[in-house]
């Protein structure tokens, strides 16, 4: 199957993502006669052949969904051989490198292939990704994985040390963009420059430590790179909450303010508005007892009566615990040059 050529129906040898929950999904390769066990029971491959992607599959003790793989879902479901990049960093990398159909990209640090799939989609179908992996076993697994996903025409995997050897000679001055995710990126900048086109190109490096970033930036300046910048992508999750507070009585005649157009509406209208907000924000609860449902309906039908005007306030509350630092992204541009000089 082709990762970027969607079709409706599941066939044998397809890669299917089994979705149980947001934090529990995994890939399977569909083979006749095989069975995959999950916490909800068995998934029989024979039964999912012919089903539609996105459909629900009922197991003995629950159900799962059968999803078509794309780079974002693959990042969440892939078998980890190394630490990987996730969508917030990946999306910024693809944007900053300016990827489009037909471009050539060089990558070092193939790892689990999370970024490789996203880079390939950015240059698909006429582009090509040359990716280098230092670890031989990981390079073999990545190569097989790309073949299984129908991407072997667009990705070439090399087993070599990019710091010592760079990319193969046939890639020299062919790349529109280069990405590094290696322990010592500053040792490979000379090879990056050799891989980029003479007309110039884009560069990106991912490093978890600021000391790596500092040395890389020094080396980039020495080699003539410009527009050097380093950023950090951190998601901040907040919950929006609606609160209402009584207006304090400072001896002001609110009717006079309303008549003057200072107050937007009267107390009764504000009370109705607040009630509507509360009803809209109230979470739905399943399996309520009959008497609880009647009591809840009775409360919802009640008119909200206020003796004084209320302020409606929106506030944003940050989660107590959330993901923080992943790494630093350093971007730079190599301007056009003449290697003959």
GROMACS .gro file of C-alpha atoms in nm:
model
  341
    1UNK     CA    1   0.000   0.000   0.000
    2UNK     CA    2   0.106   0.361  -0.046
    3UNK     CA    3   0.120   0.575   0.267
    4UNK     CA    4   0.014   0.884   0.073
    5UNK     CA    5  -0.232   0.721  -0.169
    6UNK     CA    6  -0.553   0.681   0.025
    7UNK     CA    7  -0.805   0.412  -0.057
    8UNK     CA    8  -1.128   0.318   0.119
    9UNK     CA    9  -1.100  -0.057   0.162
   10UNK     CA   10  -0.853  -0.262   0.368
   11UNK     CA   11  -0.664  -0.526   0.170
   12UNK     CA   12  -0.413  -0.796   0.261
   13UNK     CA   13  -0.060  -0.666   0.339
   14UNK     CA   14  -0.196  -0.319   0.423
   15UNK     CA   15  -0.066  -0.134   0.728
   16UNK     CA   16  -0.362  -0.055   0.955
   17UNK     CA   17  -0.352   0.153   1.273
   18UNK     CA   18  -0.556  -0.005   1.552
   19UNK     CA   19  -0.703   0.279   1.758
   20UNK     CA   20  -0.812   0.196   2.113
   21UNK     CA   21  -0.771   0.541   2.271
   22UNK     CA   22  -0.565   0.858   2.223
   23UNK     CA   23  -0.282   0.700   2.422
   24UNK     CA   24  -0.323   0.344   2.298
   25UNK     CA   25  -0.283   0.277   1.925
   26UNK     CA   26  -0.052   0.049   1.730
   27UNK     CA   27   0.009  -0.070   1.371
   28UNK     CA   28  -0.055  -0.413   1.226
   29UNK     CA   29   0.019  -0.559   0.882
   30UNK     CA   30  -0.289  -0.744   0.761
   31UNK     CA   31  -0.223  -1.113   0.686
   32UNK     CA   32  -0.485  -1.378   0.616
   33UNK     CA   33  -0.527  -1.621   0.903
   34UNK     CA   34  -0.346  -1.409   1.164
   35UNK     CA   35  -0.495  -1.285   1.491
   36UNK     CA   36  -0.392  -0.984   1.703
   37UNK     CA   37  -0.478  -0.983   2.074
   38UNK     CA   38  -0.582  -0.660   2.248
   39UNK     CA   39  -0.721  -0.575   2.591
   40UNK     CA   40  -1.069  -0.586   2.433
   41UNK     CA   41  -1.016  -0.927   2.275
   42UNK     CA   42  -0.893  -1.073   1.947
   43UNK     CA   43  -0.877  -0.894   1.612
   44UNK     CA   44  -0.905  -1.150   1.332
   45UNK     CA   45  -0.729  -1.029   1.018
   46UNK     CA   46  -0.967  -1.224   0.793
   47UNK     CA   47  -1.256  -1.020   0.930
   48UNK     CA   48  -1.103  -0.677   0.870
   49UNK     CA   49  -1.007  -0.747   0.506
   50UNK     CA   50  -1.270  -0.572   0.297
   51UNK     CA   51  -1.375  -0.334   0.574
   52UNK     CA   52  -1.357   0.042   0.527
   53UNK     CA   53  -1.073   0.244   0.679
   54UNK     CA   54  -1.213   0.439   0.973
   55UNK     CA   55  -1.474   0.174   1.052
   56UNK     CA   56  -1.536   0.021   1.392
   57UNK     CA   57  -1.437  -0.338   1.470
   58UNK     CA   58  -1.619  -0.512   1.756
   59UNK     CA   59  -1.411  -0.736   1.981
   60UNK     CA   60  -1.539  -0.965   2.256
   61UNK     CA   61  -1.514  -0.703   2.534
   62UNK     CA   62  -1.516  -0.374   2.346
   63UNK     CA   63  -1.435  -0.218   2.012
   64UNK     CA   64  -1.150  -0.053   1.822
   65UNK     CA   65  -1.124   0.164   1.510
   66UNK     CA   66  -0.932   0.073   1.194
   67UNK     CA   67  -0.744   0.382   1.075
   68UNK     CA   68  -0.555   0.460   0.756
   69UNK     CA   69  -0.194   0.557   0.844
   70UNK     CA   70  -0.061   0.908   0.787
   71UNK     CA   71   0.257   1.070   0.926
   72UNK     CA   72   0.078   1.222   1.228
   73UNK     CA   73  -0.089   0.896   1.332
   74UNK     CA   74   0.227   0.698   1.253
   75UNK     CA   75   0.425   0.919   1.492
   76UNK     CA   76   0.189   0.815   1.772
   77UNK     CA   77   0.173   0.446   1.679
   78UNK     CA   78   0.519   0.354   1.545
   79UNK     CA   79   0.749   0.098   1.713
   80UNK     CA   80   1.018   0.299   1.892
   81UNK     CA   81   1.378   0.218   1.808
   82UNK     CA   82   1.499   0.557   1.934
   83UNK     CA   83   1.361   0.877   2.083
   84UNK     CA   84   1.147   1.048   1.819
   85UNK     CA   85   1.027   1.390   1.712
   86UNK     CA   86   0.659   1.470   1.760
   87UNK     CA   87   0.412   1.676   1.558
   88UNK     CA   88   0.476   2.023   1.715
   89UNK     CA   89   0.846   2.009   1.620
   90UNK     CA   90   0.785   1.824   1.293
   91UNK     CA   91   0.533   2.077   1.165
   92UNK     CA   92   0.773   2.366   1.229
   93UNK     CA   93   1.059   2.182   1.056
   94UNK     CA   94   0.854   2.111   0.742
   95UNK     CA   95   0.736   2.473   0.733
   96UNK     CA   96   1.079   2.632   0.781
   97UNK     CA   97   1.249   2.406   0.526
   98UNK     CA   98   0.994   2.514   0.265
   99UNK     CA   99   0.927   2.162   0.139
  100UNK     CA  100   0.722   2.108  -0.176
  101UNK     CA  101   0.674   1.850  -0.449
  102UNK     CA  102   0.997   1.757  -0.629
  103UNK     CA  103   1.249   1.885  -0.375
  104UNK     CA  104   1.547   1.684  -0.253
  105UNK     CA  105   1.611   1.653   0.122
  106UNK     CA  106   1.907   1.505   0.313
  107UNK     CA  107   1.852   1.374   0.665
  108UNK     CA  108   2.086   1.228   0.922
  109UNK     CA  109   1.954   1.037   1.221
  110UNK     CA  110   1.681   0.823   1.064
  111UNK     CA  111   1.603   0.657   1.397
  112UNK     CA  112   1.244   0.532   1.410
  113UNK     CA  113   1.142   0.715   1.092
  114UNK     CA  114   0.893   0.954   1.251
  115UNK     CA  115   1.028   1.267   1.080
  116UNK     CA  116   1.122   1.077   0.763
  117UNK     CA  117   0.756   1.007   0.683
  118UNK     CA  118   0.661   1.373   0.727
  119UNK     CA  119   0.955   1.497   0.517
  120UNK     CA  120   0.865   1.253   0.239
  121UNK     CA  121   0.503   1.364   0.235
  122UNK     CA  122   0.623   1.724   0.198
  123UNK     CA  123   0.816   1.641  -0.122
  124UNK     CA  124   0.589   1.364  -0.258
  125UNK     CA  125   0.550   1.238  -0.530
  126UNK     CA  126   0.846   1.368  -0.734
  127UNK     CA  127   1.089   1.449  -0.451
  128UNK     CA  128   1.348   1.229  -0.281
  129UNK     CA  129   1.478   1.186   0.075
  130UNK     CA  130   1.837   1.071   0.135
  131UNK     CA  131   1.853   0.961   0.498
  132UNK     CA  132   2.160   0.838   0.689
  133UNK     CA  133   2.157   0.613   0.996
  134UNK     CA  134   2.475   0.534   1.193
  135UNK     CA  135   2.336   0.215   1.352
  136UNK     CA  136   2.333  -0.071   1.098
  137UNK     CA  137   2.042  -0.268   1.244
  138UNK     CA  138   1.824   0.044   1.269
  139UNK     CA  139   1.905   0.135   0.909
  140UNK     CA  140   1.792  -0.211   0.791
  141UNK     CA  141   1.466  -0.190   0.984
  142UNK     CA  142   1.397   0.160   0.854
  143UNK     CA  143   1.464   0.051   0.496
  144UNK     CA  144   1.223  -0.241   0.530
  145UNK     CA  145   0.961  -0.020   0.690
  146UNK     CA  146   0.974   0.232   0.405
  147UNK     CA  147   0.938  -0.052   0.154
  148UNK     CA  148   0.633  -0.186   0.340
  149UNK     CA  149   0.479   0.162   0.328
  150UNK     CA  150   0.535   0.199  -0.045
  151UNK     CA  151   0.796   0.475  -0.006
  152UNK     CA  152   1.110   0.303  -0.136
  153UNK     CA  153   1.097   0.506  -0.460
  154UNK     CA  154   1.111   0.828  -0.261
  155UNK     CA  155   1.350   0.733   0.021
  156UNK     CA  156   1.706   0.600   0.011
  157UNK     CA  157   1.854   0.479   0.341
  158UNK     CA  158   2.232   0.477   0.391
  159UNK     CA  159   2.429   0.314   0.672
  160UNK     CA  160   2.724   0.548   0.736
  161UNK     CA  161   2.872   0.805   0.974
  162UNK     CA  162   2.761   1.144   0.849
  163UNK     CA  163   3.017   1.328   1.065
  164UNK     CA  164   3.308   1.141   0.906
  165UNK     CA  165   3.175   1.063   0.556
  166UNK     CA  166   2.874   1.285   0.493
  167UNK     CA  167   2.626   1.174   0.228
  168UNK     CA  168   2.732   0.977  -0.083
  169UNK     CA  169   2.909   1.171  -0.359
  170UNK     CA  170   2.611   1.144  -0.592
  171UNK     CA  171   2.414   1.366  -0.351
  172UNK     CA  172   2.669   1.652  -0.363
  173UNK     CA  173   2.503   1.987  -0.447
  174UNK     CA  174   2.167   1.815  -0.501
  175UNK     CA  175   1.981   1.895  -0.178
  176UNK     CA  176   1.730   2.177  -0.131
  177UNK     CA  177   1.727   2.120   0.246
  178UNK     CA  178   1.923   1.930   0.510
  179UNK     CA  179   1.814   1.812   0.855
  180UNK     CA  180   2.038   1.682   1.135
  181UNK     CA  181   1.942   1.497   1.453
  182UNK     CA  182   2.277   1.365   1.577
  183UNK     CA  183   2.485   1.404   1.897
  184UNK     CA  184   2.752   1.630   1.740
  185UNK     CA  185   2.590   1.826   1.455
  186UNK     CA  186   2.874   2.082   1.447
  187UNK     CA  187   3.105   1.808   1.314
  188UNK     CA  188   2.884   1.757   1.008
  189UNK     CA  189   2.835   2.119   0.893
  190UNK     CA  190   3.104   2.087   0.623
  191UNK     CA  191   2.915   1.788   0.477
  192UNK     CA  192   2.588   1.980   0.501
  193UNK     CA  193   2.737   2.261   0.294
  194UNK     CA  194   2.861   2.011   0.035
  195UNK     CA  195   2.519   1.847   0.005
  196UNK     CA  196   2.324   2.172  -0.045
  197UNK     CA  197   2.276   2.313  -0.395
  198UNK     CA  198   2.507   2.587  -0.523
  199UNK     CA  199   2.199   2.809  -0.547
  200UNK     CA  200   2.168   2.778  -0.170
  201UNK     CA  201   1.933   2.591   0.059
  202UNK     CA  202   1.777   2.552   0.402
  203UNK     CA  203   1.922   2.382   0.709
  204UNK     CA  204   1.766   2.258   1.034
  205UNK     CA  205   1.918   2.091   1.337
  206UNK     CA  206   1.748   1.935   1.640
  207UNK     CA  207   1.950   1.922   1.964
  208UNK     CA  208   1.830   1.866   2.321
  209UNK     CA  209   2.119   2.058   2.485
  210UNK     CA  210   2.196   2.429   2.451
  211UNK     CA  211   2.573   2.357   2.441
  212UNK     CA  212   2.520   2.160   2.118
  213UNK     CA  213   2.328   2.456   1.978
  214UNK     CA  214   2.604   2.703   2.067
  215UNK     CA  215   2.878   2.502   1.896
  216UNK     CA  216   2.659   2.441   1.591
  217UNK     CA  217   2.580   2.812   1.552
  218UNK     CA  218   2.951   2.900   1.570
  219UNK     CA  219   3.028   2.645   1.299
  220UNK     CA  220   2.739   2.765   1.080
  221UNK     CA  221   2.873   3.123   1.086
  222UNK     CA  222   3.222   3.000   0.998
  223UNK     CA  223   3.084   2.817   0.692
  224UNK     CA  224   2.892   3.117   0.562
  225UNK     CA  225   2.536   3.033   0.672
  226UNK     CA  226   2.300   3.324   0.737
  227UNK     CA  227   1.959   3.386   0.899
  228UNK     CA  228   2.057   3.166   1.195
  229UNK     CA  229   1.788   3.131   1.461
  230UNK     CA  230   1.705   2.886   1.738
  231UNK     CA  231   1.354   2.821   1.868
  232UNK     CA  232   1.181   2.587   2.110
  233UNK     CA  233   0.831   2.445   2.050
  234UNK     CA  234   0.642   2.395   2.377
  235UNK     CA  235   0.271   2.320   2.399
  236UNK     CA  236   0.086   2.501   2.674
  237UNK     CA  237  -0.251   2.346   2.755
  238UNK     CA  238  -0.512   2.567   2.919
  239UNK     CA  239  -0.875   2.521   3.016
  240UNK     CA  240  -1.117   2.808   2.957
  241UNK     CA  241  -1.355   2.861   3.248
  242UNK     CA  242  -1.662   3.085   3.271
  243UNK     CA  243  -1.732   3.242   3.611
  244UNK     CA  244  -1.985   3.498   3.726
  245UNK     CA  245  -1.950   3.730   4.023
  246UNK     CA  246  -2.204   3.964   4.185
  247UNK     CA  247  -2.146   4.332   4.120
  248UNK     CA  248  -2.054   4.502   4.449
  249UNK     CA  249  -2.289   4.773   4.569
  250UNK     CA  250  -2.093   5.097   4.577
  251UNK     CA  251  -2.408   5.304   4.610
  252UNK     CA  252  -2.437   5.344   4.233
  253UNK     CA  253  -2.780   5.363   4.074
  254UNK     CA  254  -2.750   5.095   3.804
  255UNK     CA  255  -3.077   5.200   3.642
  256UNK     CA  256  -2.928   5.542   3.569
  257UNK     CA  257  -2.616   5.374   3.421
  258UNK     CA  258  -2.834   5.150   3.206
  259UNK     CA  259  -3.036   5.445   3.083
  260UNK     CA  260  -2.711   5.623   2.997
  261UNK     CA  261  -2.595   5.322   2.794
  262UNK     CA  262  -2.307   5.233   3.031
  263UNK     CA  263  -2.462   4.903   3.142
  264UNK     CA  264  -2.507   4.674   2.839
  265UNK     CA  265  -2.828   4.514   2.964
  266UNK     CA  266  -3.046   4.471   3.270
  267UNK     CA  267  -3.006   4.223   3.552
  268UNK     CA  268  -3.271   3.982   3.423
  269UNK     CA  269  -3.103   3.949   3.082
  270UNK     CA  270  -2.761   3.900   3.242
  271UNK     CA  271  -2.907   3.628   3.462
  272UNK     CA  272  -3.054   3.446   3.162
  273UNK     CA  273  -2.719   3.473   2.978
  274UNK     CA  274  -2.529   3.332   3.275
  275UNK     CA  275  -2.773   3.041   3.299
  276UNK     CA  276  -2.726   2.965   2.929
  277UNK     CA  277  -2.347   2.960   2.972
  278UNK     CA  278  -2.374   2.725   3.267
  279UNK     CA  279  -2.598   2.484   3.077
  280UNK     CA  280  -2.368   2.486   2.775
  281UNK     CA  281  -2.057   2.417   2.982
  282UNK     CA  282  -2.212   2.139   3.187
  283UNK     CA  283  -2.062   1.798   3.095
  284UNK     CA  284  -2.298   1.528   2.978
  285UNK     CA  285  -2.327   1.230   3.213
  286UNK     CA  286  -2.420   0.881   3.100
  287UNK     CA  287  -2.620   0.613   3.288
  288UNK     CA  288  -2.806   0.847   3.521
  289UNK     CA  289  -3.084   0.699   3.730
  290UNK     CA  290  -3.436   0.799   3.635
  291UNK     CA  291  -3.490   1.008   3.948
  292UNK     CA  292  -3.159   1.190   3.892
  293UNK     CA  293  -3.262   1.274   3.536
  294UNK     CA  294  -3.592   1.418   3.657
  295UNK     CA  295  -3.418   1.624   3.922
  296UNK     CA  296  -3.163   1.753   3.670
  297UNK     CA  297  -3.435   1.852   3.422
  298UNK     CA  298  -3.622   2.033   3.695
  299UNK     CA  299  -3.310   2.236   3.781
  300UNK     CA  300  -3.243   2.319   3.415
  301UNK     CA  301  -3.597   2.450   3.367
  302UNK     CA  302  -3.574   2.680   3.668
  303UNK     CA  303  -3.550   3.051   3.596
  304UNK     CA  304  -3.233   3.206   3.735
  305UNK     CA  305  -3.340   3.492   3.956
  306UNK     CA  306  -3.082   3.751   4.055
  307UNK     CA  307  -3.124   4.026   4.305
  308UNK     CA  308  -2.832   4.215   4.158
  309UNK     CA  309  -2.635   4.233   3.834
  310UNK     CA  310  -2.355   3.981   3.768
  311UNK     CA  311  -2.019   4.008   3.594
  312UNK     CA  312  -1.943   3.722   3.352
  313UNK     CA  313  -1.569   3.651   3.346
  314UNK     CA  314  -1.366   3.421   3.120
  315UNK     CA  315  -1.042   3.282   3.265
  316UNK     CA  316  -0.773   3.045   3.134
  317UNK     CA  317  -0.630   2.789   3.376
  318UNK     CA  318  -0.302   2.613   3.294
  319UNK     CA  319  -0.269   2.242   3.367
  320UNK     CA  320  -0.065   2.159   3.676
  321UNK     CA  321   0.145   1.907   3.485
  322UNK     CA  322   0.224   1.918   3.112
  323UNK     CA  323   0.504   1.834   2.871
  324UNK     CA  324   0.797   2.075   2.869
  325UNK     CA  325   1.131   2.089   2.689
  326UNK     CA  326   1.196   1.843   2.405
  327UNK     CA  327   1.480   2.011   2.220
  328UNK     CA  328   1.601   2.318   2.033
  329UNK     CA  329   1.544   2.369   1.662
  330UNK     CA  330   1.818   2.568   1.488
  331UNK     CA  331   1.746   2.699   1.139
  332UNK     CA  332   1.987   2.860   0.893
  333UNK     CA  333   2.016   2.942   0.524
  334UNK     CA  334   2.310   2.890   0.291
  335UNK     CA  335   2.316   3.170   0.030
  336UNK     CA  336   2.413   3.107  -0.337
  337UNK     CA  337   2.786   3.049  -0.388
  338UNK     CA  338   3.044   2.968  -0.656
  339UNK     CA  339   3.253   2.664  -0.561
  340UNK     CA  340   3.501   2.736  -0.839
  341UNK     CA  341   3.629   3.049  -0.664
   0.00000   0.00000   0.00000
